[in-house]
């Protein structure tokens, strides 16, 4: 059971690391800014602890992925992404497909555990999500229009 919990933490840790890099790439931010941002963007459903975020920030700084760009009042540090951090973020994005494959595999297992879960349906949802990520440069308005239409059709099923 301990190993399973460890694997779960590794998955969330990787997602958190990728999020840190993305967020620091958008502008100067502190660890507190990151915590607040994740809480807001997840609708309060994901609240990583300081004990999860700050060690990743320290590790990312040590590895040269981010750097301190400002130390404010009360010693609050603001960080920005370095060129090495941009490269690492690209690496995460390139491997998002592999992550999607892992989620599809998890969907099959969930179907066996919980019943009533259709692995093919889960696969289609994951593929749709990966396509949306891959189309990051296209108009989000077009994707939203398709998704809204899909939701409306599903409501009528």
Short mmCIF file of C-alpha atoms in Angstrom, two decimals, residues 17 51-61:
data_model
loop_
_atom_site.label_atom_id
_atom_site.label_comp_id
_atom_site.label_asym_id
_atom_site.label_seq_id
_atom_site.Cartn_x
_atom_site.Cartn_y
_atom_site.Cartn_z
CA UNK A 17 6.63 20.43 -11.36
CA UNK A 51 5.53 21.11 1.84
CA UNK A 52 4.93 19.97 -1.74
CA UNK A 53 5.46 23.28 -3.54
CA UNK A 54 8.42 24.89 -1.78
CA UNK A 55 10.80 21.91 -2.03
CA UNK A 56 10.05 21.73 -5.78
CA UNK A 57 10.83 25.43 -6.09
CA UNK A 58 14.12 24.93 -4.23
CA UNK A 59 14.98 21.91 -6.38
CA UNK A 60 14.07 23.77 -9.59
CA UNK A 61 16.28 26.69 -8.58
#
